CSV table of C-alpha atoms and ligand atoms in Angstrom, one decimal:
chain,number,residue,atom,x,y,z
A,47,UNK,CA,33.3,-31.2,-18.5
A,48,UNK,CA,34.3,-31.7,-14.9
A,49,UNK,CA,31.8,-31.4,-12.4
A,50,UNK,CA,32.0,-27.9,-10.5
A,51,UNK,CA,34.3,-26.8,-13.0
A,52,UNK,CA,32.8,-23.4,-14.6
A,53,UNK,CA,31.6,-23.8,-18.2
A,54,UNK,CA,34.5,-21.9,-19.9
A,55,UNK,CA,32.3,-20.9,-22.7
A,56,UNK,CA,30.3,-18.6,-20.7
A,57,UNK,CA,32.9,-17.0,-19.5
A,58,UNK,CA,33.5,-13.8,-21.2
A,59,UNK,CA,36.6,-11.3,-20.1
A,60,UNK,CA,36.2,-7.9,-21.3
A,61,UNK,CA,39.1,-7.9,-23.7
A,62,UNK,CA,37.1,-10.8,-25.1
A,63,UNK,CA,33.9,-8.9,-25.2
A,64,UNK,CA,36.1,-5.6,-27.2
A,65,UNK,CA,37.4,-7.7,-29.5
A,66,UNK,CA,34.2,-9.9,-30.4
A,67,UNK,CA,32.7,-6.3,-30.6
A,68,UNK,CA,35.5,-5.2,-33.4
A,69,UNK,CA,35.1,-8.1,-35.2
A,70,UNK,CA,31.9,-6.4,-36.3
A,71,UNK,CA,34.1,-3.6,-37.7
A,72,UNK,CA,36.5,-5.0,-40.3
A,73,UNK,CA,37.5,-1.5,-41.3
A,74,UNK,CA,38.5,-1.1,-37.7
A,75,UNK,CA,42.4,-0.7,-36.5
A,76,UNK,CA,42.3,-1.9,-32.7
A,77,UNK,CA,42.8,1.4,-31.5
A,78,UNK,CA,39.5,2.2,-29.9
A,79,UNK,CA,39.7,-1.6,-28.5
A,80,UNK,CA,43.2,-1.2,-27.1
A,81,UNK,CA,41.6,2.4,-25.5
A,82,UNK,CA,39.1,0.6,-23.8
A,83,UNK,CA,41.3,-2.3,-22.5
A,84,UNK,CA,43.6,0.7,-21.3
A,85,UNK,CA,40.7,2.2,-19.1
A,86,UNK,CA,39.3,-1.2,-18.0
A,87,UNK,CA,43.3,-1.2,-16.6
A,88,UNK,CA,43.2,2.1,-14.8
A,89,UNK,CA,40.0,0.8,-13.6
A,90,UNK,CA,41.8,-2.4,-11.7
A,91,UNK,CA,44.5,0.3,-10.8
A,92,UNK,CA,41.9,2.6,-9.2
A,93,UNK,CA,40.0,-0.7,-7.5
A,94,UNK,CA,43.0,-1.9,-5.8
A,95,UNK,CA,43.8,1.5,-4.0
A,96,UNK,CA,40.3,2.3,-3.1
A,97,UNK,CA,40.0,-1.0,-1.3
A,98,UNK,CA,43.1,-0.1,0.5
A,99,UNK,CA,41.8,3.7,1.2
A,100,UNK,CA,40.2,3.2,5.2
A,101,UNK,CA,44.6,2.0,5.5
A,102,UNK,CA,45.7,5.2,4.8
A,103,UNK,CA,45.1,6.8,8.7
A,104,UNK,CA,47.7,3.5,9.4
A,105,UNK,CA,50.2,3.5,6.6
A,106,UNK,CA,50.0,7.8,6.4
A,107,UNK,CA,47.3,9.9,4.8
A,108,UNK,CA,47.4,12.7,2.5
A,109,UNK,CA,50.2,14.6,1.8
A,110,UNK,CA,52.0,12.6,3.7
A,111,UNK,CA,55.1,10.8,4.0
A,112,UNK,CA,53.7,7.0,4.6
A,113,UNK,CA,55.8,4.3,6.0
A,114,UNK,CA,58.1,3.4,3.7
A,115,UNK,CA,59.1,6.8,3.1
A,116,UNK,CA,56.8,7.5,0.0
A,117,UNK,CA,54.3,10.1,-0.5
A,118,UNK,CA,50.7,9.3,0.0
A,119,UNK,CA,48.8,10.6,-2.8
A,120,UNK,CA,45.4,11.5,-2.7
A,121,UNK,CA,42.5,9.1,-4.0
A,122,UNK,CA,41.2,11.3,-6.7
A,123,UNK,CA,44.5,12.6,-7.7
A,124,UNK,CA,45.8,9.2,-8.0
A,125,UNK,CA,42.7,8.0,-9.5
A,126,UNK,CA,43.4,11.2,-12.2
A,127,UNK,CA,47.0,10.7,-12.8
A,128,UNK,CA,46.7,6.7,-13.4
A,129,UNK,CA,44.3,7.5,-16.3
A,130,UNK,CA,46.2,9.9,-18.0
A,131,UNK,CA,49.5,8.3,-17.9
A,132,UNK,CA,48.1,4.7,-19.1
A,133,UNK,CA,46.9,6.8,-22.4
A,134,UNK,CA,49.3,9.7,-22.6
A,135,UNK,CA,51.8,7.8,-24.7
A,136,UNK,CA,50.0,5.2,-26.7
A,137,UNK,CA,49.7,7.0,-29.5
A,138,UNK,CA,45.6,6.6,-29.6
A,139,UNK,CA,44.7,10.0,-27.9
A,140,UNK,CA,44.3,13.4,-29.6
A,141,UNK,CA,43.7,15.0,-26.2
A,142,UNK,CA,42.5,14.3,-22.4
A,143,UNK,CA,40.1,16.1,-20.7
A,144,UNK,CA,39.4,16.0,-16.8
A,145,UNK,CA,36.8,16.7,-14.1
A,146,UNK,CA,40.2,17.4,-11.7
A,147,UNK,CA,41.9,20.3,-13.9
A,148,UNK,CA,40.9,23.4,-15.3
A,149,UNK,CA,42.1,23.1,-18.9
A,150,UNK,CA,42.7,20.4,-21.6
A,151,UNK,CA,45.5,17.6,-20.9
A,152,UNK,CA,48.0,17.7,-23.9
A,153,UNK,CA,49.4,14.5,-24.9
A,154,UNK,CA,53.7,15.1,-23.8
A,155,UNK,CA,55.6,16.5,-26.4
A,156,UNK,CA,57.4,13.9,-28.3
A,157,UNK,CA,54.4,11.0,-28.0
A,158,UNK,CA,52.0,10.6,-31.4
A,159,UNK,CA,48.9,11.5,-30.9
A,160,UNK,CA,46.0,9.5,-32.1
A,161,UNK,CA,42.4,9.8,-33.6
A,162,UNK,CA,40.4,9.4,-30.3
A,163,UNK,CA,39.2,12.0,-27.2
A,164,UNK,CA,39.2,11.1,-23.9
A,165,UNK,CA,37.3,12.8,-20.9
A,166,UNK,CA,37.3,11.1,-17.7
A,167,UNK,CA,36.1,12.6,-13.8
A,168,UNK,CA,38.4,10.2,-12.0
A,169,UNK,CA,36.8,9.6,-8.8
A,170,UNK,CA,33.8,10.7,-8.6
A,171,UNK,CA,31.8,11.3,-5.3
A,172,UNK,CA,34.7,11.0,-3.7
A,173,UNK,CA,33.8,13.0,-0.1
A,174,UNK,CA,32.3,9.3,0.4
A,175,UNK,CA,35.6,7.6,0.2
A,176,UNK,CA,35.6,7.9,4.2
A,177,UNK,CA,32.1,6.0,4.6
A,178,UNK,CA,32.8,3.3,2.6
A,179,UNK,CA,30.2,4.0,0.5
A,180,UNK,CA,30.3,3.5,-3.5
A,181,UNK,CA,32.5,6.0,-5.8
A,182,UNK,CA,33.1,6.1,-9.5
A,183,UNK,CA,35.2,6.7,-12.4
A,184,UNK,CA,33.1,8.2,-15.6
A,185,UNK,CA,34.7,8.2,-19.1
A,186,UNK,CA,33.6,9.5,-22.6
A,187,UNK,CA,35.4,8.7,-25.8
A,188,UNK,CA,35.0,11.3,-28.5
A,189,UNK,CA,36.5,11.1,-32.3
A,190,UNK,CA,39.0,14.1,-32.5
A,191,UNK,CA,37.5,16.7,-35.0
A,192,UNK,CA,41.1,19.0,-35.8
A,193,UNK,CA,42.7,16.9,-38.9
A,194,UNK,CA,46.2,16.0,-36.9
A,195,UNK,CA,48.6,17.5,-34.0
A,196,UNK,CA,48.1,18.0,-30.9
A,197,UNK,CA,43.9,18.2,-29.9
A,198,UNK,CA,42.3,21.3,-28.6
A,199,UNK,CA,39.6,22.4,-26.9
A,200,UNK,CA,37.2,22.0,-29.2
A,201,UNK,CA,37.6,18.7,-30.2
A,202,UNK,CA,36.5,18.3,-26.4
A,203,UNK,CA,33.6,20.3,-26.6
A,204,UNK,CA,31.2,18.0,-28.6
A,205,UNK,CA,27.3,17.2,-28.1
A,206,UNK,CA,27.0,13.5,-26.5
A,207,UNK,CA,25.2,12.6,-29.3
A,208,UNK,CA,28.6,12.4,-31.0
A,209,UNK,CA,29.8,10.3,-28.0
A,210,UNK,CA,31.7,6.6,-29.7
A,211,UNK,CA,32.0,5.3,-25.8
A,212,UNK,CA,30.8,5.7,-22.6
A,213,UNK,CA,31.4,4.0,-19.6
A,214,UNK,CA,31.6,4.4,-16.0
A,215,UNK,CA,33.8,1.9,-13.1
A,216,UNK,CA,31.9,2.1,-10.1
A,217,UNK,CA,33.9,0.7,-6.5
A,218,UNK,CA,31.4,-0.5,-4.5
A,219,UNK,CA,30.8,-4.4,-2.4
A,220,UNK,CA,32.3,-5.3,-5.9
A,221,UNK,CA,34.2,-3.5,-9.1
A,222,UNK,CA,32.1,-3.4,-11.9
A,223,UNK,CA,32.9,-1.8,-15.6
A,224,UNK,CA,29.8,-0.5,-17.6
A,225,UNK,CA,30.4,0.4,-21.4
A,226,UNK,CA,28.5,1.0,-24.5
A,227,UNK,CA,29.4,1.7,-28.1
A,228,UNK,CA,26.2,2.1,-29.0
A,229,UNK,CA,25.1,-1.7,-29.2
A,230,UNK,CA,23.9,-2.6,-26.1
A,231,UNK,CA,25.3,-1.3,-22.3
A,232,UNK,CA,27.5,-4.2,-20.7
A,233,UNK,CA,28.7,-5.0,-17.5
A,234,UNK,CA,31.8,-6.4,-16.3
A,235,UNK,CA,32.3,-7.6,-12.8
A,236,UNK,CA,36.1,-7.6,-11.5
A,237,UNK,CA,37.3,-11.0,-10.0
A,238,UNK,CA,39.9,-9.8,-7.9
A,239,UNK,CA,41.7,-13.7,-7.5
A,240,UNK,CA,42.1,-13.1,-11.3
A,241,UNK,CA,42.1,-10.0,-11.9
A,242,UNK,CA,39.7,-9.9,-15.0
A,243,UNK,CA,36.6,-8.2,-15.7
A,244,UNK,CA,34.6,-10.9,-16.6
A,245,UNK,CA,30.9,-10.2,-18.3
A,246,UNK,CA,27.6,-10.4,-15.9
A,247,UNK,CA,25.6,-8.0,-17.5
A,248,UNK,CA,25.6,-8.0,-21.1
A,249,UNK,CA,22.8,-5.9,-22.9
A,250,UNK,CA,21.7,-3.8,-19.5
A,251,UNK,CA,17.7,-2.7,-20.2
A,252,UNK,CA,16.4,-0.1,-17.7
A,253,UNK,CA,13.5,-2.3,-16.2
A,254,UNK,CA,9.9,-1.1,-17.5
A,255,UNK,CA,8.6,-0.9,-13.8
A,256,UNK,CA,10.6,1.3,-12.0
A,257,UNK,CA,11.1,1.0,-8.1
A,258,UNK,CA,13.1,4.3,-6.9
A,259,UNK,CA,13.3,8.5,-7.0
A,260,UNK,CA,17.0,9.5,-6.1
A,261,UNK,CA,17.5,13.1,-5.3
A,262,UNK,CA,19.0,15.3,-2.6
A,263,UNK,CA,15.7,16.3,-0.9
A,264,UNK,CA,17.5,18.2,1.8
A,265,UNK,CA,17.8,20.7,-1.1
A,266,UNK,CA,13.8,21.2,-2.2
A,267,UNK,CA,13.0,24.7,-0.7
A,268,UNK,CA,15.7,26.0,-3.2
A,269,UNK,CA,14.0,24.0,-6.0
A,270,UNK,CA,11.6,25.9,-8.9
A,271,UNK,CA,7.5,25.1,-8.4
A,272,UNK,CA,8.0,22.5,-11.0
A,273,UNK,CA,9.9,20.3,-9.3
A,274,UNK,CA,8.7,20.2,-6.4
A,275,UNK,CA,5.5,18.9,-7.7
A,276,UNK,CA,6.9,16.7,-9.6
A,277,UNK,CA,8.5,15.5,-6.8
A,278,UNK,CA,5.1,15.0,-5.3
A,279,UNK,CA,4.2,12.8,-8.2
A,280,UNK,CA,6.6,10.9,-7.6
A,281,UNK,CA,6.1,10.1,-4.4
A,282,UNK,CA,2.2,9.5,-5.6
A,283,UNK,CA,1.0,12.9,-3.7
A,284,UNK,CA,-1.9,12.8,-6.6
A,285,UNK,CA,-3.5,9.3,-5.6
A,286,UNK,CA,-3.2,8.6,-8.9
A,287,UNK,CA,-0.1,5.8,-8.5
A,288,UNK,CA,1.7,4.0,-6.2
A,289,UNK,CA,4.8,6.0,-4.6
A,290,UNK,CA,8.5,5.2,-5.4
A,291,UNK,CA,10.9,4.3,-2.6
A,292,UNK,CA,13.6,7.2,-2.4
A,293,UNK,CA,17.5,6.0,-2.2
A,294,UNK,CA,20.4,8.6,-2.4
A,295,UNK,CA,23.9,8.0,-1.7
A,296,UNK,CA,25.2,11.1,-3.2
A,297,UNK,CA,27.6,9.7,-5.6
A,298,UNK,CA,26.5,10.1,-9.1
A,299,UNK,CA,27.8,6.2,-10.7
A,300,UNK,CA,26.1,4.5,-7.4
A,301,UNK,CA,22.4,6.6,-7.9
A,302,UNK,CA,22.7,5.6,-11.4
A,303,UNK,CA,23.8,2.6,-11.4
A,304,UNK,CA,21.6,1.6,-9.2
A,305,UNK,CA,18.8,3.0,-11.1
A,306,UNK,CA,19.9,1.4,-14.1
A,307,UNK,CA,19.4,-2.1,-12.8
A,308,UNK,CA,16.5,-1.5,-10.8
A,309,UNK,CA,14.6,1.7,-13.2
A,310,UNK,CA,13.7,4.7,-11.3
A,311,UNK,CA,15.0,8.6,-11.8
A,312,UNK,CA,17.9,10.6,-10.4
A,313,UNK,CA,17.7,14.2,-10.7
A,314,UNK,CA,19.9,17.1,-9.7
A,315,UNK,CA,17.8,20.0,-10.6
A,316,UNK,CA,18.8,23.7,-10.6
A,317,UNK,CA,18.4,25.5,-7.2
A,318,UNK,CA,18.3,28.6,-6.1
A,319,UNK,CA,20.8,27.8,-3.2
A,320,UNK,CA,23.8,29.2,-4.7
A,321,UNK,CA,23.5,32.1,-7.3
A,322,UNK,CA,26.9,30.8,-8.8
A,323,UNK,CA,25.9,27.7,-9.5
A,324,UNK,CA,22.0,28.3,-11.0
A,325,UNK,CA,22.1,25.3,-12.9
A,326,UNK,CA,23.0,22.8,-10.6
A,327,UNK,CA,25.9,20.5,-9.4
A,328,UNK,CA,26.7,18.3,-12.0
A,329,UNK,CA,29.2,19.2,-15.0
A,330,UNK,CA,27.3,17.9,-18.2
A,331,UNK,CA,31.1,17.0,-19.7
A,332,UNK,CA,32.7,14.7,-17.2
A,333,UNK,CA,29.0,12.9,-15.6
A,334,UNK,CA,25.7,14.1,-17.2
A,335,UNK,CA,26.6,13.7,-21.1
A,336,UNK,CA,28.2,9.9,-20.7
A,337,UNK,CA,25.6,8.2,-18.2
A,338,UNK,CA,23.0,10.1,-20.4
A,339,UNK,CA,24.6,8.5,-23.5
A,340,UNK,CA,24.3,5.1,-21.5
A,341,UNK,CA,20.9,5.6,-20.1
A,342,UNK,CA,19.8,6.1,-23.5
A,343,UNK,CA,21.3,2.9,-24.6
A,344,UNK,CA,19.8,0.9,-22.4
A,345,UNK,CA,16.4,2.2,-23.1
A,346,UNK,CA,16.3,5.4,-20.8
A,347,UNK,CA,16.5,9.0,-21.0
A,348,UNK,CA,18.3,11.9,-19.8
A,349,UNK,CA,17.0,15.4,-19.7
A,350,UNK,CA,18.2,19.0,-18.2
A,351,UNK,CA,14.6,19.6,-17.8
A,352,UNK,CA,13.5,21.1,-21.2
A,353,UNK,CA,16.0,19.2,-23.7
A,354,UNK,CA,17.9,15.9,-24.4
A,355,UNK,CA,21.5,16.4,-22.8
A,356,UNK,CA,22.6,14.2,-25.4
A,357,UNK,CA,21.8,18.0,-28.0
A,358,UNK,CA,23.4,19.9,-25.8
A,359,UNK,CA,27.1,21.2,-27.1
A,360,UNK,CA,29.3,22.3,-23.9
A,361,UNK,CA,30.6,25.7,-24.1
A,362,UNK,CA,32.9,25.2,-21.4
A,363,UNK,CA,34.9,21.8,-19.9
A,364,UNK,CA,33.2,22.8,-16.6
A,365,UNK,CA,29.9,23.7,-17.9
A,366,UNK,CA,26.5,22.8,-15.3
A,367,UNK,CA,23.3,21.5,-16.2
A,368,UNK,CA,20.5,20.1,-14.4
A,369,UNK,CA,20.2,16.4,-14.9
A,370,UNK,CA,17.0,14.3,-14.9
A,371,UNK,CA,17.9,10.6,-15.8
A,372,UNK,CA,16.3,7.2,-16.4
A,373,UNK,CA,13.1,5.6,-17.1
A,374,UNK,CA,11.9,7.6,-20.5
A,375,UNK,CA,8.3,8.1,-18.9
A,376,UNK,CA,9.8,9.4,-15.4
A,377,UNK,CA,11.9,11.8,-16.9
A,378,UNK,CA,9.6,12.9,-19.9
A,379,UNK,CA,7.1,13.5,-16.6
A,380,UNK,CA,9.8,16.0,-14.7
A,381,UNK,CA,10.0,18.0,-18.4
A,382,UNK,CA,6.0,18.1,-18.5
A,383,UNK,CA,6.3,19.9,-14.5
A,384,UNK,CA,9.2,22.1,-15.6
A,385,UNK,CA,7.2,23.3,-18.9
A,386,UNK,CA,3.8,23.6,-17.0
A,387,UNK,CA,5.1,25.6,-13.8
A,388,UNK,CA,8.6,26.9,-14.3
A,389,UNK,CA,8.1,28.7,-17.8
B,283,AFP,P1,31.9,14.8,-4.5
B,283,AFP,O1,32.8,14.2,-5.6
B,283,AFP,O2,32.3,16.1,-3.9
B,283,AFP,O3,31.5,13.7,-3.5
B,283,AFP,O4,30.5,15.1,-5.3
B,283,AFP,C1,29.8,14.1,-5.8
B,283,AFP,C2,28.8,14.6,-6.8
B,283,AFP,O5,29.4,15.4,-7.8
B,283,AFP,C3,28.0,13.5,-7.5
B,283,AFP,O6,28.7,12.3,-7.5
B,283,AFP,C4,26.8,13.4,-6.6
B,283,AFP,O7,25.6,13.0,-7.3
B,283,AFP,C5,26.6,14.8,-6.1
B,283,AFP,O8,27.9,15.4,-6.2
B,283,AFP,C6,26.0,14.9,-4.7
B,283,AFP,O9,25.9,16.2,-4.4
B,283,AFP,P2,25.1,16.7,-3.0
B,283,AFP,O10,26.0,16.3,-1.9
B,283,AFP,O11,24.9,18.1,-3.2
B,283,AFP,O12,23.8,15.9,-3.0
């Protein structure tokens, strides 16, 4: 090998990585891996305009009519409209689900439609775009459960225990794409000179010792008894344990991702701030199910307070929960609080 030169056999693209993972799977067609490769894609797509986004009070914001004549769409409905069209004709989709529309995305008439479900929030956290903080895509990929034709709604409403993929882009000092299938949660870094996703964290373990407590604080006169003491414990009120530092961006892929590579909890609990929303923020389709379905794969756990989100089936696209999500014992703890005080 030439000195300074890279050793080629470490380095691993994510197309790679899919395919190595298929080859596990002889009975599998290349759909779900084509899928995958299609979202990693939309994730470039996404990177490239986000990194442009601070450009758009120079080049024409919003609504507008930019430079060159063309309208400036916005981030998230960019972000939203790159996803579905990369996988609306493909012919591996039943049916598309996401965070930015009401109902269920129908693959166009006149396209085939395929075995697989896909629910995607396209850019989420997205009020940070104008601080240059971190923002996310989250995606979940589902078998379809109606036999053929066009999907529906219920093949959309499924328990994330039924989940095949989940995986989030997060666009931060760097791209990265985290996935699992269910052996092992990778991550890819994007090298923008080459534009791959090349592998720098394969098999992702939540560390044993965690280091942080993410939560919107500014929120905990509206939270139940429970939490606030649990809250307490965290911070090592009881004398017992040493406190956890507290970090909160307020976008969900940053908190957790961050959390996954360093252990810790983030929680978005019920409050009592807003009577129409009494179980929180967070939608359990589009953000709590698939980072609970990851968490859980790389050792972790994720919790609306009383049961595993993973059991829960949606009622609704938009359904709420409260979240509590990453080291097992951290979580297990804020479910011991809830079922002590708040029953
Ligand atoms: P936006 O997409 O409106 O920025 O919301 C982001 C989010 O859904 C999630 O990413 C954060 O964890 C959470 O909301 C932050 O909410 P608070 O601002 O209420 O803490």
């Amino acid at each position: 090998m030439l000195a300074n030169s890279p050793d080629q056999s470490k380095i691993i693209t994510i197309e790679r990585h899919i395919l190595e993972e298929q080859s596990g799977h002889p009975e599998a067609t290349g759909s779900l891996t084509s899928l995958l490769y299609d979202i990693a894609l939309a994730g470039k797509l996404i990177a490239s305009r986000t990194t442009r986004a601070g450009l758009a009070e120079i080049l024409g914001s919003t609504a507008d009519v930019n430079v060159q004549g063309e309208t400036v769409m916005k981030l998230d409905q960019l972000a939203d409209q790159s996803i579905y069209r990369l996988n609306d004709h493909t012919g591996r989709v039943a049916v598309m689900a996401s965070e930015e529309h009401e109902g269920i995305l129908s693959i166009p008439p006149g396209f085939p439609t395929g075995k697989y479900v896909l629910l995607y929030d396209p850019l989420d956290g997205s009020s940070n775009i104008d601080y240059n903080a971190s923002i996310g895509t989250i995606f979940a990929i589902y078998r379809r459960l109606s036999a053929d034709g066009p999907g529906t709604l219920a093949d959309c409403l499924q328990p994330g225990r039924d989940m095949v993929v989940a995986g989030y882009m997060i666009y931060g000092s760097s791209t990265m794409l985290v996935y699992t299938s269910g052996h092992g949660v990778h991550g890819f870094t994007l090298d923008p000179a080459i534009g791959e996703f090349l592998l720098t964290h394969p098999n992702i373990c939540i560390p044993e010792q965690p280091k942080y407590y993410s939560v919107n604080q500014g929120y905990q006169r509206y939270w139940s008894k429970g939490v606030q003491l649990y809250t307490q414990w965290l911070q090592g009120m009881d004398g017992d344990h040493k406190p956890l530092s507290s970090r909160y961006i307020g976008s969900l892929v940053g908190d957790f991702h961050r959390n996954l590579i360093s252990g810790g909890v983030f929680y978005y609990p019920a409050d009592s701030q807003d009577a129409s929303k009494p179980h929180g923020k967070l939608r359990l389709v589009y953000e709590a199910a698939p980072l609970a379905f990851i968490a859980t794969h790389a050792g972790g756990y994720a919790s609306d307070g009383k049961q595993d989100i993973l059991d829960i089936t949606p009622a609704s696209l938009h359904q709420r929960t409260p979240v509590f999500i990453g080291n097992r014992p951290l979580v297990t703890t804020a479910e011991d609080f809830i079922r002590l005080y708040d029953a």
